[in-house]
mmCIF file of N, CA and C in Angstrom:
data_model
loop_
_atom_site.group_PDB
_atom_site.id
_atom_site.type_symbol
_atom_site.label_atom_id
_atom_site.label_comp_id
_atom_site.label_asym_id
_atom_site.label_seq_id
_atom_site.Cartn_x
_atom_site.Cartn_y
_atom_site.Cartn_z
ATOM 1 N N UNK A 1144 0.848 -1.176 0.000
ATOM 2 C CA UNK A 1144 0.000 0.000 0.000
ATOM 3 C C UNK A 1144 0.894 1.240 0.000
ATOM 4 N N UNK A 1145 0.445 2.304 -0.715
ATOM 5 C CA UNK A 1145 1.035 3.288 -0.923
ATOM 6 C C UNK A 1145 1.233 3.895 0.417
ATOM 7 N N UNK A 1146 1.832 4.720 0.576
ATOM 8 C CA UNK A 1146 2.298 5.546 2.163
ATOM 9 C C UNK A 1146 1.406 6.222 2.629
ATOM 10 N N UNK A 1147 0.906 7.262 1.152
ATOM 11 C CA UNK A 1147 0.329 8.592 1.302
ATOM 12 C C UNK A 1147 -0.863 7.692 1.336
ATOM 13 N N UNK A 1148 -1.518 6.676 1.301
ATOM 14 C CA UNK A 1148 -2.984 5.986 1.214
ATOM 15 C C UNK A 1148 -3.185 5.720 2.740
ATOM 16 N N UNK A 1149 -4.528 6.252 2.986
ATOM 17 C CA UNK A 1149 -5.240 5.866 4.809
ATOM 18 C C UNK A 1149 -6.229 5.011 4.323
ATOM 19 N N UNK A 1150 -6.185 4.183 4.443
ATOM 20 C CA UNK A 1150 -7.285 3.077 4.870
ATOM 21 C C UNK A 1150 -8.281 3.560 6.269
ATOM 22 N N UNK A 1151 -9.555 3.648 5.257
ATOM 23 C CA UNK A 1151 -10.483 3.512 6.758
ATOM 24 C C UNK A 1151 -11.765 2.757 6.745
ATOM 25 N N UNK A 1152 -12.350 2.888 7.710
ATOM 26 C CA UNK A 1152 -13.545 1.908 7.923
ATOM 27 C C UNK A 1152 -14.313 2.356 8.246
ATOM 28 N N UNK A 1153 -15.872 2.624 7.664
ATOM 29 C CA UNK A 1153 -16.832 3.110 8.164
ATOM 30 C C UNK A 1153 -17.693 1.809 8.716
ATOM 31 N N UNK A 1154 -18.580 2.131 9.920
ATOM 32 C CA UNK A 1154 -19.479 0.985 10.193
ATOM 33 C C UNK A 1154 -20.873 1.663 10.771
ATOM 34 N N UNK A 1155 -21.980 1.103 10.210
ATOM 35 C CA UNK A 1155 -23.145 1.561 11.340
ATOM 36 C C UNK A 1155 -24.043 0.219 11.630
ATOM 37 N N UNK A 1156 -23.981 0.829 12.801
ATOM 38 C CA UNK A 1156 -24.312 -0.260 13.658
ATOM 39 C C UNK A 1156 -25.752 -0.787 13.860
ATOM 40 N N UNK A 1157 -26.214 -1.713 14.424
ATOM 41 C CA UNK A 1157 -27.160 -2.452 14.462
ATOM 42 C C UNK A 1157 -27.778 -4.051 15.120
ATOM 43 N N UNK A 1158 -28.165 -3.809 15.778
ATOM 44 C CA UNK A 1158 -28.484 -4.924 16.241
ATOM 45 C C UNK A 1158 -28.995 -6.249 15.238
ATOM 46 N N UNK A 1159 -29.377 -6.263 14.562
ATOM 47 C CA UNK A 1159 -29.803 -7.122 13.736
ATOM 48 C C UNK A 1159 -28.736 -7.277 11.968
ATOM 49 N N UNK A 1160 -28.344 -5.734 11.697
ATOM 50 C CA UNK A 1160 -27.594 -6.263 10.495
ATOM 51 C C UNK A 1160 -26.362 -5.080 10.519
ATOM 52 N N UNK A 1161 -25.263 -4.792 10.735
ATOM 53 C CA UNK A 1161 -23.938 -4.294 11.049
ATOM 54 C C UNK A 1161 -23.640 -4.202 10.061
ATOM 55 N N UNK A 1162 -23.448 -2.360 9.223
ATOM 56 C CA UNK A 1162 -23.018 -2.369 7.485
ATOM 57 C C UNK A 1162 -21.399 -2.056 7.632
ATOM 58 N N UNK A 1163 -20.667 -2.658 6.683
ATOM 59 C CA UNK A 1163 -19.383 -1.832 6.662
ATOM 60 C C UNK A 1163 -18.914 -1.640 5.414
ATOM 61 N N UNK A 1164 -18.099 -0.754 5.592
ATOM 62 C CA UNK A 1164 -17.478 0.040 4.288
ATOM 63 C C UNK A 1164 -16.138 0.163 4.373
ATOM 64 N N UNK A 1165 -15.274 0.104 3.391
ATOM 65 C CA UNK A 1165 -13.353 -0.044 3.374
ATOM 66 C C UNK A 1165 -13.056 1.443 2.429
ATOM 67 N N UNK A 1166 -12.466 2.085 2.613
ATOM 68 C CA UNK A 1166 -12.436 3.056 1.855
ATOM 69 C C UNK A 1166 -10.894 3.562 2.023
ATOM 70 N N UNK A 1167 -10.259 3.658 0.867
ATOM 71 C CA UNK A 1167 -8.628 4.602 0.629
ATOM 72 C C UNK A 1167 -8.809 6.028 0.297
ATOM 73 N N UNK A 1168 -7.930 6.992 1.304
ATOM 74 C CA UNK A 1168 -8.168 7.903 0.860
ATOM 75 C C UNK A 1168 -6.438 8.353 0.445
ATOM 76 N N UNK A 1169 -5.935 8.948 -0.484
ATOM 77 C CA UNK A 1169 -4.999 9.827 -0.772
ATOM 78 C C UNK A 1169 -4.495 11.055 -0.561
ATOM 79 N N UNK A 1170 -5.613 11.471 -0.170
ATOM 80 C CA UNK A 1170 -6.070 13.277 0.696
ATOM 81 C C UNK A 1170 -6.996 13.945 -0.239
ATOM 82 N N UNK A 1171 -7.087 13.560 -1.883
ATOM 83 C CA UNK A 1171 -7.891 14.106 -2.464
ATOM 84 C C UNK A 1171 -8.457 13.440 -3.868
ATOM 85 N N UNK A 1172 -8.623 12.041 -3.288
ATOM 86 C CA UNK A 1172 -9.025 11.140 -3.978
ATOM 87 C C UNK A 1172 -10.134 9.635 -2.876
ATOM 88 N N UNK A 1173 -10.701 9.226 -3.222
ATOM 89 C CA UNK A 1173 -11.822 8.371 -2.319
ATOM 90 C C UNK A 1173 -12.065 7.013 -3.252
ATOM 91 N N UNK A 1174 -10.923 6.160 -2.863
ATOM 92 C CA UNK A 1174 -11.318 4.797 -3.225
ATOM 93 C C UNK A 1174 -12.398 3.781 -3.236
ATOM 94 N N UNK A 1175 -13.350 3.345 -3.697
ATOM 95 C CA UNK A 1175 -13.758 2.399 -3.196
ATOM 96 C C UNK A 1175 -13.326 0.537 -2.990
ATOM 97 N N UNK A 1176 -13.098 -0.158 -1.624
ATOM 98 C CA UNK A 1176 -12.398 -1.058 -1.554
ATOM 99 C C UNK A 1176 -12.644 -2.182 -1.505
ATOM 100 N N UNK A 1177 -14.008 -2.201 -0.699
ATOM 101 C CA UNK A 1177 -15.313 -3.392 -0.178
ATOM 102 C C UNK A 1177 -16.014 -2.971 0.723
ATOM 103 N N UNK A 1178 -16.961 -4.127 0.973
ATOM 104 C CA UNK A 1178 -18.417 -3.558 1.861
ATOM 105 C C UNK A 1178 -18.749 -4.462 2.051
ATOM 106 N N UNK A 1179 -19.816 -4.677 3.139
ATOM 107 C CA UNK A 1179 -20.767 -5.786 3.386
ATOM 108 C C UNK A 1179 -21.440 -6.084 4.649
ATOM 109 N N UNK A 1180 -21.823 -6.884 5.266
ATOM 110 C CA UNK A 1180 -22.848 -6.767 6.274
ATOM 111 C C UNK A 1180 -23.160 -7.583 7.078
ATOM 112 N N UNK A 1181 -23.072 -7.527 8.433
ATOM 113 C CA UNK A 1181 -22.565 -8.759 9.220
ATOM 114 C C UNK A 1181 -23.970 -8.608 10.077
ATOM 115 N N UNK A 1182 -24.658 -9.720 10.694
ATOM 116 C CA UNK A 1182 -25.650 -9.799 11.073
ATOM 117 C C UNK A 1182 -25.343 -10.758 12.333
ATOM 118 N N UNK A 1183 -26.468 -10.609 12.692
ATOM 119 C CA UNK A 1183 -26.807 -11.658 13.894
ATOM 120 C C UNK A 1183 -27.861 -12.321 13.957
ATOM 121 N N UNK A 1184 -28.115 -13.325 14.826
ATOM 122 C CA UNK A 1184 -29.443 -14.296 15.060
ATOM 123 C C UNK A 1184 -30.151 -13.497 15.965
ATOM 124 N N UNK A 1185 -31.772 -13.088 15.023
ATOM 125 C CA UNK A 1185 -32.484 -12.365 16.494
ATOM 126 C C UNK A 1185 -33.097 -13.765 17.171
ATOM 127 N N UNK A 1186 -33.438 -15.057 17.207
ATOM 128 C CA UNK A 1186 -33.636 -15.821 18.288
ATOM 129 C C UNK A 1186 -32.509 -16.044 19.397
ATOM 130 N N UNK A 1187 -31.234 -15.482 18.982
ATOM 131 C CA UNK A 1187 -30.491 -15.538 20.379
ATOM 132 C C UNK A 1187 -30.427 -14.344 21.415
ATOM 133 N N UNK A 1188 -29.905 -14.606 22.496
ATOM 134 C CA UNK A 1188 -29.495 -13.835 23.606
ATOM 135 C C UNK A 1188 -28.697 -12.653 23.330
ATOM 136 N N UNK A 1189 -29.251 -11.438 23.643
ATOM 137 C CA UNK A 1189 -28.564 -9.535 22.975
ATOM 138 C C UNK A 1189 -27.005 -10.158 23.357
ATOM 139 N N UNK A 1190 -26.584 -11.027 24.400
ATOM 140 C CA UNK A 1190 -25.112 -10.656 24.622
ATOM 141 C C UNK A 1190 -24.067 -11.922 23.216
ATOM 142 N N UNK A 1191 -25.332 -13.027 23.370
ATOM 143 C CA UNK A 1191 -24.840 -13.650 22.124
ATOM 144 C C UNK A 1191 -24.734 -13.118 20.394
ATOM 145 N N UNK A 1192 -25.392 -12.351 20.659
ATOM 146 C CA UNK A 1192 -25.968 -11.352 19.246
ATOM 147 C C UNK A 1192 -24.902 -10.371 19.429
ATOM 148 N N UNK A 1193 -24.825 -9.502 19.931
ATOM 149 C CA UNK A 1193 -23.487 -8.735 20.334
ATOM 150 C C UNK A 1193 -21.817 -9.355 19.887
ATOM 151 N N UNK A 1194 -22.152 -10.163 20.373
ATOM 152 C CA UNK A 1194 -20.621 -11.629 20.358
ATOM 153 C C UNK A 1194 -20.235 -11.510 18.537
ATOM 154 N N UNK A 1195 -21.504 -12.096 18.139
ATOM 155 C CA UNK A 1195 -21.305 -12.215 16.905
ATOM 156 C C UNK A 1195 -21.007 -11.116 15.931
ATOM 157 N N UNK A 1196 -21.870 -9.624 15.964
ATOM 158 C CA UNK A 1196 -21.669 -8.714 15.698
ATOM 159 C C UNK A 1196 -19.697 -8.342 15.663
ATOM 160 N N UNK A 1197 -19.390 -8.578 17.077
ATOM 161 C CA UNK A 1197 -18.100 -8.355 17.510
ATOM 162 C C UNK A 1197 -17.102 -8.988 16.697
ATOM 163 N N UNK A 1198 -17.397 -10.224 16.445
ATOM 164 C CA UNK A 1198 -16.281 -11.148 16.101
ATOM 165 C C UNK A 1198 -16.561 -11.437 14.064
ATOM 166 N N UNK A 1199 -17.771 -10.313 14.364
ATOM 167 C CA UNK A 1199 -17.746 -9.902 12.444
ATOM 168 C C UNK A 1199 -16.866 -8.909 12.250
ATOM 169 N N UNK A 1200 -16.946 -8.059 13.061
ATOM 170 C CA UNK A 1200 -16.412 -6.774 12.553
ATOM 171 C C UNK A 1200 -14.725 -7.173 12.747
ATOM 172 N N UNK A 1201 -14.544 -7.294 13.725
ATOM 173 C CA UNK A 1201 -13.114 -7.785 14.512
ATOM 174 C C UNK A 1201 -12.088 -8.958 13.010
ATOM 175 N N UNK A 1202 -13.160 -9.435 12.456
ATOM 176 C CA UNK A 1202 -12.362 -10.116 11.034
ATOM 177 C C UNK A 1202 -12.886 -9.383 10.041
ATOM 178 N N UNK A 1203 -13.661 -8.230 9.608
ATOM 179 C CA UNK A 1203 -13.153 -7.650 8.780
ATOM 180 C C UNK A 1203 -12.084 -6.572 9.163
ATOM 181 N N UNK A 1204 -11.637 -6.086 10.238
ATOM 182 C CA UNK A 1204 -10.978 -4.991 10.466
ATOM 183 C C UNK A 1204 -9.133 -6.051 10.413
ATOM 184 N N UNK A 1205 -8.904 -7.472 10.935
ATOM 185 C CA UNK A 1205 -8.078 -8.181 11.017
ATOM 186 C C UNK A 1205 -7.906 -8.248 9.163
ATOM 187 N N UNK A 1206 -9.140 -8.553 8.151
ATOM 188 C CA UNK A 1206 -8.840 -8.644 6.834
ATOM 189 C C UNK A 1206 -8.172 -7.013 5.775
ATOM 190 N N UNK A 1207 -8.964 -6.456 6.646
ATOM 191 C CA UNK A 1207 -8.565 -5.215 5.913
ATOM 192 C C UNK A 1207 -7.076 -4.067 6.431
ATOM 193 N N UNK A 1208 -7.253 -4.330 7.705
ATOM 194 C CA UNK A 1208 -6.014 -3.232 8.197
ATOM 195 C C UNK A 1208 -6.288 -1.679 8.288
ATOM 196 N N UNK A 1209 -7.748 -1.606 8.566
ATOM 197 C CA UNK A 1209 -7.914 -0.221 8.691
ATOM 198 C C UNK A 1209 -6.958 0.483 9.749
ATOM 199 N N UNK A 1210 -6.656 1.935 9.161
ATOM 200 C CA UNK A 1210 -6.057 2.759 9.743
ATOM 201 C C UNK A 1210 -6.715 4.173 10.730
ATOM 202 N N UNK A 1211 -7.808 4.443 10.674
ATOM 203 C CA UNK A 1211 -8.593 4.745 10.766
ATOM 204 C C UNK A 1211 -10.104 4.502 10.629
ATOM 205 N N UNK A 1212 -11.033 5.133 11.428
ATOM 206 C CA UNK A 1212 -12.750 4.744 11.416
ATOM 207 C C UNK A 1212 -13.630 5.783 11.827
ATOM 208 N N UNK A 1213 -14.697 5.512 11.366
ATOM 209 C CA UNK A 1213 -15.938 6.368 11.908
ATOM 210 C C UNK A 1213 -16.924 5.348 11.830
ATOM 211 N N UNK A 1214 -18.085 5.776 12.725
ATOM 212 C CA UNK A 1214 -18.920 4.862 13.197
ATOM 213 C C UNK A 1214 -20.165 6.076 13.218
ATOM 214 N N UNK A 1215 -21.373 5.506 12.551
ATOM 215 C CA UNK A 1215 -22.398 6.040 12.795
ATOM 216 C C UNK A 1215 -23.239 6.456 13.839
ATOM 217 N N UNK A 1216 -23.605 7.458 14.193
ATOM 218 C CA UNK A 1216 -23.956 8.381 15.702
ATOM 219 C C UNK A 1216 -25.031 7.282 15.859
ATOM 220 N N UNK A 1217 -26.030 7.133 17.206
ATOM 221 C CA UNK A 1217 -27.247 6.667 17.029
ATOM 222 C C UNK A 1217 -28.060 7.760 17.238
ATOM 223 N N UNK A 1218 -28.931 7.625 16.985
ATOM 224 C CA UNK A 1218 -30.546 8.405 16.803
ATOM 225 C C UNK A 1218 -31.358 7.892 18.084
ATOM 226 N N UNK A 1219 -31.757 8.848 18.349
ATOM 227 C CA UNK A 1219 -33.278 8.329 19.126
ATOM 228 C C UNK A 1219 -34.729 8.297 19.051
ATOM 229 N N UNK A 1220 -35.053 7.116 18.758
ATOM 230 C CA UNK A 1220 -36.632 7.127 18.267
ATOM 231 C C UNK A 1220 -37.572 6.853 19.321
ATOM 232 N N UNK A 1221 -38.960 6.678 18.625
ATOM 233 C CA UNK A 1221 -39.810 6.780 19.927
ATOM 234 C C UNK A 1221 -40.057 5.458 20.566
ATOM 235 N N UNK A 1222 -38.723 4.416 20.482
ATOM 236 C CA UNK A 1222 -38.974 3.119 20.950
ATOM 237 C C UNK A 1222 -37.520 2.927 22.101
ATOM 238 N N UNK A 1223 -37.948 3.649 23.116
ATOM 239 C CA UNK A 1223 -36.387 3.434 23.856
ATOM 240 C C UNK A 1223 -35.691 2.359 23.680
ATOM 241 N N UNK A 1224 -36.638 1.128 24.207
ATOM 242 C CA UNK A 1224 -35.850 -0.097 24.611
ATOM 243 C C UNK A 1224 -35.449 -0.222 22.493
ATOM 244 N N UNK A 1225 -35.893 0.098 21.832
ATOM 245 C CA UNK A 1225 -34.690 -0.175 20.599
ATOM 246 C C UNK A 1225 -33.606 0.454 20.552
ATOM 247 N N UNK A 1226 -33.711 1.767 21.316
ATOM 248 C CA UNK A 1226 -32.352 2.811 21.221
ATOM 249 C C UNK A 1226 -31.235 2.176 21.730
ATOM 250 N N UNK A 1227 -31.779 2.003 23.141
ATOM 251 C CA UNK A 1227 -30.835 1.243 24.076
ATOM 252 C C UNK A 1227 -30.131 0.276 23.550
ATOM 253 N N UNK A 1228 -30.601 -1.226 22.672
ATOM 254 C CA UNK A 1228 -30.082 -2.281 22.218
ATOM 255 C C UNK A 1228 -29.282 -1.667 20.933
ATOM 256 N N UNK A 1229 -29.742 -0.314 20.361
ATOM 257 C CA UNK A 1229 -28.700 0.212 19.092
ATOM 258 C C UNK A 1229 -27.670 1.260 19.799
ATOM 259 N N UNK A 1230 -27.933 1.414 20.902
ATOM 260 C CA UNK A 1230 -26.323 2.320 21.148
ATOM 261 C C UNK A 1230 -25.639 1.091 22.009
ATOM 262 N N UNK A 1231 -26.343 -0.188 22.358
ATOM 263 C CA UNK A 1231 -24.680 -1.615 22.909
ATOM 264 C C UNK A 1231 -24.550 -1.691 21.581
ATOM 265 N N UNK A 1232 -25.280 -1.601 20.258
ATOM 266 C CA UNK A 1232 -24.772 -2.365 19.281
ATOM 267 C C UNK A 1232 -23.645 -1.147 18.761
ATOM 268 N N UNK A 1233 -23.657 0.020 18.786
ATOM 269 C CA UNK A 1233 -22.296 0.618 18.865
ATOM 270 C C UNK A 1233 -21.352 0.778 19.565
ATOM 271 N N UNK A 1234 -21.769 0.312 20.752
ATOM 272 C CA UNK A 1234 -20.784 0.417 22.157
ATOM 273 C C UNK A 1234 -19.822 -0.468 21.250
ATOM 274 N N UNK A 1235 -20.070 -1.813 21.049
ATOM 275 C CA UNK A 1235 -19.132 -2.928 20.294
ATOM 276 C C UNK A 1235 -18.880 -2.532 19.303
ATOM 277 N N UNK A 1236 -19.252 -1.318 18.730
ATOM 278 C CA UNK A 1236 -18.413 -0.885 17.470
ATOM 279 C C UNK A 1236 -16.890 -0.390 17.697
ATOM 280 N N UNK A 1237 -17.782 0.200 18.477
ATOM 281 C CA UNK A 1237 -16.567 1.305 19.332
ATOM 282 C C UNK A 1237 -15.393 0.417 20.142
#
């Protein structure tokens, strides 16, 4: 990889389907690298669902070598108990 190239990783989070994005930047150029989308089982347990989430992202970040990241803010809607389960599902982003 070139020197002047940053590898980064965007992700937003989710309890049910976790998007990610690979992106090179040059300082004034925006690669595109790969993407894709890591999910979980909603019949399991939030901490087993979490696990998995974790150990998706954790091998794409081991496949790719990001150098940097950003992670999507959460929102708050009018369903707390969903907020709550979408800001652990960024806590593990984070």
């Amino acid at each position: 990889m070139n020197d002047r190239l940053i590898r980064i990783i965007g992700l937003d989070p989710g309890l049910r389907r976790t998007g990610w994005g690979i992106i090179e930047s040059d300082g004034v150029r925006l690669t595109y690298v790969a993407s894709g989308l890591i999910t979980s089982d909603a019949d399991d347990d939030l901490a087993y669902r979490l696990r998995e989430l974790y150990e998706g992202v954790s091998g794409v970040i081991a496949s790719f070598k990001p150098v940097e990241a950003a992670v999507e803010e959460t929102f708050v809607n009018e369903n707390a108990k969903a907020t709550l389960k979408l800001g652990q599902a960024r806590g593990m982003a984070l």
